[in-house]
XYZ file of C-alpha atoms in Angstrom:
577
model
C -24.162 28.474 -4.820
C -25.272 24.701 -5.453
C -21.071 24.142 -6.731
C -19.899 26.060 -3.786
C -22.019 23.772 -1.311
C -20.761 21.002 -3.021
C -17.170 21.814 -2.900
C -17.676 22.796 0.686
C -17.108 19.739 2.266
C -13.795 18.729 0.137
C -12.360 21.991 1.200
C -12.910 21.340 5.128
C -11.410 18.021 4.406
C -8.679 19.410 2.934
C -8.298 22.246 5.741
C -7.993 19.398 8.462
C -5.188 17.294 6.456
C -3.236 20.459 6.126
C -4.258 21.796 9.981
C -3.028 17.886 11.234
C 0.184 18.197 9.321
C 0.783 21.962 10.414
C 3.099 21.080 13.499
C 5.193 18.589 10.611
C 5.142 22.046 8.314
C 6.109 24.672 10.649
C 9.160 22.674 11.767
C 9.845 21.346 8.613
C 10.298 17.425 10.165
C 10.185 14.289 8.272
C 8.707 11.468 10.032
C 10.697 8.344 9.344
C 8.387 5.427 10.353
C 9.376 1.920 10.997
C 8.514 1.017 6.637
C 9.844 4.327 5.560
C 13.401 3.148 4.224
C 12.403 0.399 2.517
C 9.709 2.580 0.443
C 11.869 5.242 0.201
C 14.429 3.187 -1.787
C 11.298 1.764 -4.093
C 10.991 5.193 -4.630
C 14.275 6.531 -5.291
C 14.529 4.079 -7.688
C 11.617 4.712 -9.878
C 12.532 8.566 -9.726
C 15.821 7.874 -10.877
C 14.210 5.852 -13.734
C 12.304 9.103 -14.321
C 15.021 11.350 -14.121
C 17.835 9.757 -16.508
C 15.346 8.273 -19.123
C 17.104 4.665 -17.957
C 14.336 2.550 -17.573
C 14.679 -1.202 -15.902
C 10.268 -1.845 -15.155
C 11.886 -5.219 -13.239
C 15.861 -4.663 -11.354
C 16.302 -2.355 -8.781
C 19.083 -0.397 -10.352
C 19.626 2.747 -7.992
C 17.725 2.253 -5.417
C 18.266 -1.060 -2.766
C 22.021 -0.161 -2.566
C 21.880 -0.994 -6.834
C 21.616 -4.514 -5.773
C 19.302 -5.569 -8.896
C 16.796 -7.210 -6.703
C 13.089 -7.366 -7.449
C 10.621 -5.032 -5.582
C 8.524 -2.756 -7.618
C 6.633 -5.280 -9.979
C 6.168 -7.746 -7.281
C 4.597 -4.546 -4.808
C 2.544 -1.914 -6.800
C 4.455 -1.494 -9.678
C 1.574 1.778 -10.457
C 1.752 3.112 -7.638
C 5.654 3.296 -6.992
C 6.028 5.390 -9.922
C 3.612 7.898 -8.779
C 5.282 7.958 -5.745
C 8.332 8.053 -7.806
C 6.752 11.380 -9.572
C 6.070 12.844 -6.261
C 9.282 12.817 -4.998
C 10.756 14.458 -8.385
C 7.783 16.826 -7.914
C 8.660 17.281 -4.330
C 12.535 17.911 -4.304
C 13.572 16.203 -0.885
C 11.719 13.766 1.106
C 10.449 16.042 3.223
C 8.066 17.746 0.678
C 7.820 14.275 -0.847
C 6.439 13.436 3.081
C 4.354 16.265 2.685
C 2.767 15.569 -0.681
C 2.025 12.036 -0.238
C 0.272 12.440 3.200
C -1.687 15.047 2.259
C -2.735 12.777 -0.635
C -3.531 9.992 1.352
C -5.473 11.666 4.339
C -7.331 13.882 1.672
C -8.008 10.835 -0.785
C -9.554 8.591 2.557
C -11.291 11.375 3.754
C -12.827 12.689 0.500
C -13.952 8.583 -0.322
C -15.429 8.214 2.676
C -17.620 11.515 2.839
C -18.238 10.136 -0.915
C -19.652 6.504 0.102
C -21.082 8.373 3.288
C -23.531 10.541 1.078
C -24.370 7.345 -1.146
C -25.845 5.886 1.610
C -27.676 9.310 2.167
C -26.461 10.058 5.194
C -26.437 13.888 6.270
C -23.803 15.876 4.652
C -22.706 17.052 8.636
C -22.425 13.549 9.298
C -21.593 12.436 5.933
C -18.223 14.718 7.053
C -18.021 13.313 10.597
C -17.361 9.854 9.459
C -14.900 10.832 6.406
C -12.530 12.687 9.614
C -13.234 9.702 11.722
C -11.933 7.433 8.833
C -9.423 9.572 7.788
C -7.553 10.204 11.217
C -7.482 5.891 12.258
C -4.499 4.414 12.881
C -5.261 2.257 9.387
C -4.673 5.665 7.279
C -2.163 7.063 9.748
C 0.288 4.070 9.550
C 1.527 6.039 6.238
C 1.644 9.232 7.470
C 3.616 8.558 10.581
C 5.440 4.719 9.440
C 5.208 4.818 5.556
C 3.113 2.078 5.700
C 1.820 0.778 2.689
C -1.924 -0.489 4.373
C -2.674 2.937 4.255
C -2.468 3.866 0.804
C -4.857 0.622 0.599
C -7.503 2.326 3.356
C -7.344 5.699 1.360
C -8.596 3.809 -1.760
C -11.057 0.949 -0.404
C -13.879 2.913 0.433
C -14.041 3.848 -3.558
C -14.073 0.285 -3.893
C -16.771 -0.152 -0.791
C -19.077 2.796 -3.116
C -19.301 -0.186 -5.820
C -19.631 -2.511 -3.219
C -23.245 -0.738 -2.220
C -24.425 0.090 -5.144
C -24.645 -3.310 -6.165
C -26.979 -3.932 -2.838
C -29.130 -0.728 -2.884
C -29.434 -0.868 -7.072
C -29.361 -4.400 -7.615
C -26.674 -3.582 -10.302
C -22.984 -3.665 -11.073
C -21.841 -0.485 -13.123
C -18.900 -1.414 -14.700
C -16.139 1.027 -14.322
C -17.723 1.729 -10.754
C -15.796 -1.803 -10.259
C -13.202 -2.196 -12.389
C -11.362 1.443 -11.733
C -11.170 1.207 -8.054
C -9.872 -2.497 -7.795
C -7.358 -1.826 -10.535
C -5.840 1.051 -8.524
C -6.318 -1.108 -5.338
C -4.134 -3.855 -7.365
C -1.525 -1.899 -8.796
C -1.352 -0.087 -5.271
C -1.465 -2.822 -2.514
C -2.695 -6.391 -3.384
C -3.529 -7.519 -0.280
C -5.905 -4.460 0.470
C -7.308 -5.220 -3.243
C -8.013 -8.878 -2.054
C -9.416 -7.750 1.205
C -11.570 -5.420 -0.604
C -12.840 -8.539 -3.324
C -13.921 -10.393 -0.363
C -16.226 -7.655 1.442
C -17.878 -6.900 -2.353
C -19.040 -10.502 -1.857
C -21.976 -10.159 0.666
C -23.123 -6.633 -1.340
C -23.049 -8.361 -4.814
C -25.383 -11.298 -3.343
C -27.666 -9.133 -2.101
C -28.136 -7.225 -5.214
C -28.109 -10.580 -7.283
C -31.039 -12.020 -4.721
C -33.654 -8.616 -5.328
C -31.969 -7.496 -9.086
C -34.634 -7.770 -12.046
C -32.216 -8.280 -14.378
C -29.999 -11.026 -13.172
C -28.087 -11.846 -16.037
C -26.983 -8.158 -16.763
C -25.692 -7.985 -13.110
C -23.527 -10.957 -13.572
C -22.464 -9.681 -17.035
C -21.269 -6.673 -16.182
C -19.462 -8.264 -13.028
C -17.573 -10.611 -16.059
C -16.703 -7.728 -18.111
C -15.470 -5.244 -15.142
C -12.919 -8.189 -14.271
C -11.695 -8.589 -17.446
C -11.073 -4.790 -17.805
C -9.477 -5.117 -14.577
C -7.618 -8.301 -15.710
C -6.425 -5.844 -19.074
C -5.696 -3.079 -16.627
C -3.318 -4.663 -14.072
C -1.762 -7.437 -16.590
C 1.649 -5.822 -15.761
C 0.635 -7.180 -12.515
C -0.170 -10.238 -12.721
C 1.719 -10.979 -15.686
C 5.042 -10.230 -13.377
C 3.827 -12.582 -10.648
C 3.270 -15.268 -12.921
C 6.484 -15.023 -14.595
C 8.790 -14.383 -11.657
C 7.134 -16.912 -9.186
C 7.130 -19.437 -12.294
C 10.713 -19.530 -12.503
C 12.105 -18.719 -9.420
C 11.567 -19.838 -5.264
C 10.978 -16.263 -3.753
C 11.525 -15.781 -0.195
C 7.956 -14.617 1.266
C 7.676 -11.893 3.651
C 8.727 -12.597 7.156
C 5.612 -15.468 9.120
C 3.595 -14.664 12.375
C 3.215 -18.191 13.557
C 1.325 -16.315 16.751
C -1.278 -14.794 14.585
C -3.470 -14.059 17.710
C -0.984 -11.679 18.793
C -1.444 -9.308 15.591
C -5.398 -9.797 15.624
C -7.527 -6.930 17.488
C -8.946 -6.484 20.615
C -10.970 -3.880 22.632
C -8.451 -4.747 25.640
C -5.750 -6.739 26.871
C -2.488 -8.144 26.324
C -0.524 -9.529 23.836
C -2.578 -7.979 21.074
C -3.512 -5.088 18.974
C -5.653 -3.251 21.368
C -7.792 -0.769 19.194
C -7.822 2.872 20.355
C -10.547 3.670 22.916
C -12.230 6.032 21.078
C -12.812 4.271 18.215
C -13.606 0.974 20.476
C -16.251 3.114 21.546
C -17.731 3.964 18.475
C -17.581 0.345 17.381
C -19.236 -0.538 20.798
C -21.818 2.094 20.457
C -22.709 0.761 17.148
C -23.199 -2.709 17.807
C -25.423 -2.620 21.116
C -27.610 0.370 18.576
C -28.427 -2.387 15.765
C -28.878 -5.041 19.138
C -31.574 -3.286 20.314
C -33.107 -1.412 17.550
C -32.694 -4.592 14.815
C -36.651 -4.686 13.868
C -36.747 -1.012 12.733
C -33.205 -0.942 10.576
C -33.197 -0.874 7.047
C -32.219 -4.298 4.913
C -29.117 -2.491 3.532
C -28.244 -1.376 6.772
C -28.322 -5.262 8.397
C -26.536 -6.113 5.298
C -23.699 -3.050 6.116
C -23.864 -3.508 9.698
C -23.568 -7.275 9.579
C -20.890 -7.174 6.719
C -18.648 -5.048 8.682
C -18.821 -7.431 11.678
C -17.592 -10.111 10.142
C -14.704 -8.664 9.046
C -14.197 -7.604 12.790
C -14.509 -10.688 14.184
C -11.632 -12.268 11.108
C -9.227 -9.549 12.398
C -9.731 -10.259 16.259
C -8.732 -12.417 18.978
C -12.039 -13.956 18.574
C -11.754 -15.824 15.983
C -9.042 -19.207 16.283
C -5.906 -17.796 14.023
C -3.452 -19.928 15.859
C -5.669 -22.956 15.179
C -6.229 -22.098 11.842
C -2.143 -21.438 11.368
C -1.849 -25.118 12.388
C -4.195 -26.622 10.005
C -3.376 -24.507 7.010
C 0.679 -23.121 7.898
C 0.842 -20.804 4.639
C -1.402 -18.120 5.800
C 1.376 -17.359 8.511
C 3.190 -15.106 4.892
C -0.105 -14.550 3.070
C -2.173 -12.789 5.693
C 0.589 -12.483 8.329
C -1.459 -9.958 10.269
C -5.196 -10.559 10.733
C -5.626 -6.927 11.682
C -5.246 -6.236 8.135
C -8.842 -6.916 7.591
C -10.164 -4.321 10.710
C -9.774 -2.169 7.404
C -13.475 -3.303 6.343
C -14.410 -3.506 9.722
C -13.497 0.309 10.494
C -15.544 1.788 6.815
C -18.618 -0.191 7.207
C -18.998 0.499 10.973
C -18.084 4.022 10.924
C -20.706 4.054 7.979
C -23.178 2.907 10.178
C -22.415 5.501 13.168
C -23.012 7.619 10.336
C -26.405 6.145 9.542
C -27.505 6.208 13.589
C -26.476 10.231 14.245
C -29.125 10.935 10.755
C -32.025 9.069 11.913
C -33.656 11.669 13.229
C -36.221 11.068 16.756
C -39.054 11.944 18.707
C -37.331 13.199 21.459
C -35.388 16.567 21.420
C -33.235 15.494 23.508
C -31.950 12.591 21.661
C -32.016 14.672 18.510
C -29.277 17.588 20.286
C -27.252 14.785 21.465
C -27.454 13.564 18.077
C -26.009 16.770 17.089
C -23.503 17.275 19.798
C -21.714 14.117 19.868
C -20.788 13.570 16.135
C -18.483 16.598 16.549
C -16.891 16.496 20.162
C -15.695 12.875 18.420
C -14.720 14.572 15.523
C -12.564 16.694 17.653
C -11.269 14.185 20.110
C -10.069 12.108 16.850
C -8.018 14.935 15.343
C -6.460 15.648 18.331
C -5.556 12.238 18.777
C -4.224 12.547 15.017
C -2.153 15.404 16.146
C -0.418 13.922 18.946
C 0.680 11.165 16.341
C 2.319 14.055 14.524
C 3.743 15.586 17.013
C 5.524 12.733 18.256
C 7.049 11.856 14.696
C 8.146 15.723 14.924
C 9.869 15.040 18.468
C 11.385 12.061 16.880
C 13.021 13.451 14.377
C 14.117 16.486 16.526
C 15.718 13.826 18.918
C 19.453 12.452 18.537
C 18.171 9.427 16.763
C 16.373 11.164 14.065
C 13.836 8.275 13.522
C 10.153 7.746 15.076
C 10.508 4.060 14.681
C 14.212 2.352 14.084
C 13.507 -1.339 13.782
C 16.002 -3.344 11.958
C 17.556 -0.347 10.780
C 21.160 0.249 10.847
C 22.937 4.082 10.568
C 26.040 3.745 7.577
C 26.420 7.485 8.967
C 26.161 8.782 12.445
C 26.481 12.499 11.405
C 22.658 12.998 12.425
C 23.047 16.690 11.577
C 23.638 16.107 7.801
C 20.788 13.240 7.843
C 18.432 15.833 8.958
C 19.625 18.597 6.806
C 19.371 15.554 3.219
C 15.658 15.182 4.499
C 15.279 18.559 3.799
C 17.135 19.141 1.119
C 17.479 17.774 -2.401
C 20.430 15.590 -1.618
C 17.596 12.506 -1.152
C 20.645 10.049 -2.296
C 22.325 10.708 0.832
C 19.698 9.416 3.174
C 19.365 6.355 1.335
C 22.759 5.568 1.861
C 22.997 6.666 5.398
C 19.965 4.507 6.258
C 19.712 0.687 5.051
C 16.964 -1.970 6.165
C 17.911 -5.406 5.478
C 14.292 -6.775 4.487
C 14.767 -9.990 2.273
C 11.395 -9.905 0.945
C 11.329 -11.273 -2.926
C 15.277 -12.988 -2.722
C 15.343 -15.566 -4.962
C 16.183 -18.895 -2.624
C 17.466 -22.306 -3.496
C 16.169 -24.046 -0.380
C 12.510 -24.941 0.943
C 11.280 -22.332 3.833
C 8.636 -22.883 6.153
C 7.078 -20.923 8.534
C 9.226 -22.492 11.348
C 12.535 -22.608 9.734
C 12.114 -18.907 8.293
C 14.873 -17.464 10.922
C 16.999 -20.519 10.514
C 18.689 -19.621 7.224
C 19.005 -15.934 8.599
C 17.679 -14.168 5.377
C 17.922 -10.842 7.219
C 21.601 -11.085 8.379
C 22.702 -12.904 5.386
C 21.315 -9.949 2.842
C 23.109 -7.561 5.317
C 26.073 -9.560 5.194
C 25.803 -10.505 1.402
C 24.792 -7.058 -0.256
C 24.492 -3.946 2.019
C 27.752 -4.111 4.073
C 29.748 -6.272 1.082
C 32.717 -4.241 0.775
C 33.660 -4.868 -2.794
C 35.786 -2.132 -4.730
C 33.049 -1.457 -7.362
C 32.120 1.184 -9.833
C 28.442 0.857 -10.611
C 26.294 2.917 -12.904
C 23.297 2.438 -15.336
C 23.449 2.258 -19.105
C 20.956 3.934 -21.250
C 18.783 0.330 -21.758
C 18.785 0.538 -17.723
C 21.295 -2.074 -17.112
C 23.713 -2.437 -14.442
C 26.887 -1.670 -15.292
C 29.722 -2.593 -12.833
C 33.515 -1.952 -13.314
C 36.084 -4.376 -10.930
C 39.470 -4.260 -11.368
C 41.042 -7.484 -9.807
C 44.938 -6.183 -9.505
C 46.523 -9.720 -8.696
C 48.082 -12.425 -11.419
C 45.343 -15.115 -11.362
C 41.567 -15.621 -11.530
C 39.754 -14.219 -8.395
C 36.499 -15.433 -7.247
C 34.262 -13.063 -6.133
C 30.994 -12.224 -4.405
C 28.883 -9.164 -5.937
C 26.351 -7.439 -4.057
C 23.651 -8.166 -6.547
C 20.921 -10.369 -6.814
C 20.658 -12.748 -9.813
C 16.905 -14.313 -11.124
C 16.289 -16.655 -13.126
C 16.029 -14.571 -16.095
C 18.775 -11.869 -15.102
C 21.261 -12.125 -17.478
C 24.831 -11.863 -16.404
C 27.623 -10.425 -18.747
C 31.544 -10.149 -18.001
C 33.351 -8.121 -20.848
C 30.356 -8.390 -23.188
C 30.161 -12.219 -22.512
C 27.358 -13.769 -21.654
C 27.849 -16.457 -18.514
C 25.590 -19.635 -18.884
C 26.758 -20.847 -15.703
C 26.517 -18.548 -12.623
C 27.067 -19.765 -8.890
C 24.944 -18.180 -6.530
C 24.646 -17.683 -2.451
C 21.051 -19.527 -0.876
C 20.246 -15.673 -1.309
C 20.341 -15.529 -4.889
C 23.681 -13.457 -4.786
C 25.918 -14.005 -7.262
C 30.037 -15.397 -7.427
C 31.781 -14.782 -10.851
C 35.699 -16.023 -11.239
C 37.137 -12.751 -13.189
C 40.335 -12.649 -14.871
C 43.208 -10.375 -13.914
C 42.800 -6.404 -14.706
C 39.712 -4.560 -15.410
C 36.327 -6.680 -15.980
C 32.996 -4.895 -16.770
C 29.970 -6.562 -15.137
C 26.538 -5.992 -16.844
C 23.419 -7.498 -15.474
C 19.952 -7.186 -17.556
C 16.298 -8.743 -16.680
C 14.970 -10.497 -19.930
C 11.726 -11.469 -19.473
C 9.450 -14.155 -21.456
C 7.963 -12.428 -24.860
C 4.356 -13.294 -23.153
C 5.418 -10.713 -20.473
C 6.387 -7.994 -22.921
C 3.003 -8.568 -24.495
C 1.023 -8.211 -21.640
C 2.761 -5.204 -20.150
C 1.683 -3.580 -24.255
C -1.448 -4.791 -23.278
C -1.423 -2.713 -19.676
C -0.400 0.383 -21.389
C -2.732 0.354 -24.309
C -5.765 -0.192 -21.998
C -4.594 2.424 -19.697
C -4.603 4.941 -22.941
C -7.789 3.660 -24.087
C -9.489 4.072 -20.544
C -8.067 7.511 -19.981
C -9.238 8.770 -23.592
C -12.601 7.156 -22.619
C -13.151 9.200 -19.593
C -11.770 12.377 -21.355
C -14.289 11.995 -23.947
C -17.273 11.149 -21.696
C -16.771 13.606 -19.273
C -16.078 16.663 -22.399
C -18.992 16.110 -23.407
C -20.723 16.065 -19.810
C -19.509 19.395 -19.628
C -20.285 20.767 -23.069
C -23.787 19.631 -22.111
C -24.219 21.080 -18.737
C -22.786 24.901 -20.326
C -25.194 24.992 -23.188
C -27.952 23.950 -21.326
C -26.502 26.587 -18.842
């Protein structure tokens, strides 16, 4: 009885992912959302990787239109492989759809009724507050846009349980720590770095009231370096790539206001009222009943409005921009951190519908309103779906189209390779022209971003370059390209690849010391009359190759750890049984 009333509460999360993606089920509709090609060719080309045995950690080799650009170790190198695995798993990108949202709205929802009960709040309302979290637009951005953020808001509240048991327990517990940041990391880095920054207040806390001081610090040391051994592949690729090469950043918002938060008005990200409410609700509580909360609860409470203020149109972000320009491509969107915000509040609407009162009254409301908004979210949820379903059952095919251009306008056959396993033909029927991670030989700004056209110039440059080529991928995972130049002289020409510093560039087994390339990093080769074969390979520094060694053989050790500890948990708990 005890396991089944323990189990209960996973299973009704799991009942409402699968009940909010019934209407995507039933009409067997993939939801392509306004980041879904670009992660779809991530993933297509890790699962090719998977697939053939032809390995390149570094080059995009069949996915990105085989360009040999640099994605995957610069954006979750971890957790584009598992993606990677889900679509092999999956079959079509429709199951893959399928798979990873159920993932995602199960993982957020089953952390949050985690951290909810650590706080010991009731196991009703402990539940309320994981469907609450689970159903925001911060988790829902992947399940209807294949945004990344929310793969980051699935996994942060693991990160947020560490994050409180270092302020009620004045400790840090080690792998508590280390494992959730290292998925955070090899996931989505900003999230990770979001996350880092709300442990901060917590781990204070705990260091002002701990009785062992010097342990707590300790064991903050050693979880980063485990962390450190566990995402070297990580940081290791940063270091290198950005070492040697200028990378184009992500596109700047130089009017950060405009992608901050607000309860209303224009020109900004105006939260949805029901969860403005809650937030509302929530703040005027701990106004007027401050004296009589808990320390951990002013420290939750006061932690989580920060973080709301950062991402609003309260605090200055187009002052800030001007005195410090770079944060217009590192933080980009200050909504990003409403992330925080929307756990620690939620957490403490949690806290507010457990206290229990005096009056009876209070106490039925208290027992009424957790689930009318438990319903009101989901259905909210479900109109999301719905019209990602409609979308796709429209002549365009696609909930969100932004930037992205149609190589095929047989919309039929596009919805029919969603479905099937023909998931090559929707990557070449679909092509985004994001620029992020081009190696560039000029200085960009925030304000002369657009001026050098990165976004027309890749289109241009690689995607709609029209150059007779036969590529494939050799059994090292090299590019292998075959052009035949049928004139009598020397022919210059423009590849649709993308060349880095340490990309190595052979023509007929030679290697070229010398390449030209476009501001864009793509390359021009003069090639000789008849056939030439083109083979580009990513050699990276021997440090690298160490460290990524290093990333495997703590991942081993880790896993065989955990194996161990938790065998004998359970030998244990049966003989004692």
């Amino acid at each position: 009885m005890k396991r089944a009333s323990r189990l209960f509460p996973y299973l009704l999360i799991f009942a409402v992912t699968i009940l909010l993606l019934l209407p995507q089920i039933v009409s067997k509709s993939t939801i392509i959302g306004i980041d879904s090609v670009f992660h779809m060719n991530r993933f297509y080309d890790t699962a090719m990787q998977m697939k053939t045995g032809k390995y390149n950690y570094f080059l995009s080799v069949f996915g990105f239109q085989q360009s040999a650009r640099m994605v995957n170790p610069l954006y979750g190198p971890l957790s584009a492989y598992f993606n990677g695995l889900l679509l092999i798993i999956g079959g079509s990108w429709f199951r893959y759809q399928l798979l990873s949202s159920t993932i995602v709205l199960f993982l957020s929802g089953s952390s949050m009724y985690h951290l909810a009960s650590r706080l010991n709040i009731d196991k009703f309302n402990s539940l309320v507050v994981a469907i609450i979290y689970m159903l925001s637009n911060l988790v829902m951005a992947w399940v209807v846009g294949e945004q990344f953020t929310g793969w980051g808001a699935a996994l942060l509240p693991l990160l947020m349980i560490s994050g409180l048991d270092m302020a009620k327990n004045h400790r840090v517990k080690i792998l508590l720590l280390a494992i959730p940041m290292t998925l955070l990391l090899q996931t989505h880095i900003m999230s990770s770095l979001i996350g880092a920054c709300a442990l901060v207040p917590f781990f204070l806390y705990g260091f002002c009231y701990s009785g062992n001081r010097k342990r707590m610090f300790l064991n903050a040391i050693i979880a980063v370096f485990i962390t450190l051994a566990l995402t070297a592949n990580v940081w290791g690729g940063m270091l290198e790539v950005y070492s040697n090469n200028k990378l184009l950043p992500v596109a700047p918002q130089t009017e950060m206001a405009s992608d901050s938060i607000a309860f209303f008005g224009k020109n900004v990200f105006v939260l949805n009222p029901l969860y403005s409410c809650i937030i509302i609700f929530v703040i005027a509580y701990f106004i007027i009943f401050w004296k009589k909360i808990t320390l951990i609860s002013h420290v939750t409470f006061l932690n989580g409005m920060f973080f709301l203020w950062i991402s609003s149109c309260l605090f200055p972000w187009n002052t800030f921009y001007k005195l410090v320009p770079g944060i217009a491509y590192f933080i980009q969107m200050p909504r990003r951190f409403s992330v925080i915000a929307f756990i620690l509040l939620i957490l403490c609407f949690g806290m507010i519908m457990t206290e229990t009162s005096k009056l009876k009254l209070v106490n039925g409301i208290k027992m009424i309103l957790p689930f009318v908004v438990a319903i009101l979210v989901f259905l909210q949820g479900s109109t999301l779906i719905r019209q990602g379903v409609k979308a796709y059952q429209s002549p365009g095919v696609l909930y969100n189209d932004y930037n992205v251009h149609y190589q095929s306008y047989n919309n039929n056959r596009l919805r029919d390779s969603l479905r099937s396993r023909d998931v090559e033909y929707a990557i070449k029927a679909l092509t985004k022209a994001t620029p992020d991670y081009l190696p560039i030989n000029y200085k960009v700004t925030p304000t002369n971003y657009f001026d050098y056209h990165p976004y027309g110039n890749y289109d241009d440059r690689v995607i709609n370059n029209k150059l007779p080529l036969k590529r494939s991928v050799d059994n090292k995972g090299n590019l292998i390209m075959e052009f035949n130049n049928a004139g009598d002289k020397v022919q210059t020409v423009e590849l649709p690849v993308i060349k880095y510093h340490n990309t190595q560039i052979y023509v007929n087994d030679k290697l070229q010391n010398k390449v030209k390339t476009s501001h864009i990093g793509s390359v021009y080769l003069n090639l000789q009359p008849g056939a030439s074969f083109i083979k580009l390979k990513y050699e990276p520094a021997r440090w690298l190759t160490m460290l990524l060694w290093l990333t495997s053989f703590s991942w081993i050790i880790l896993i065989g750890y955990l194996v161990i500890k938790f065998g004998v948990k359970g030998v244990k708990y049966y003989s004692k049984k």
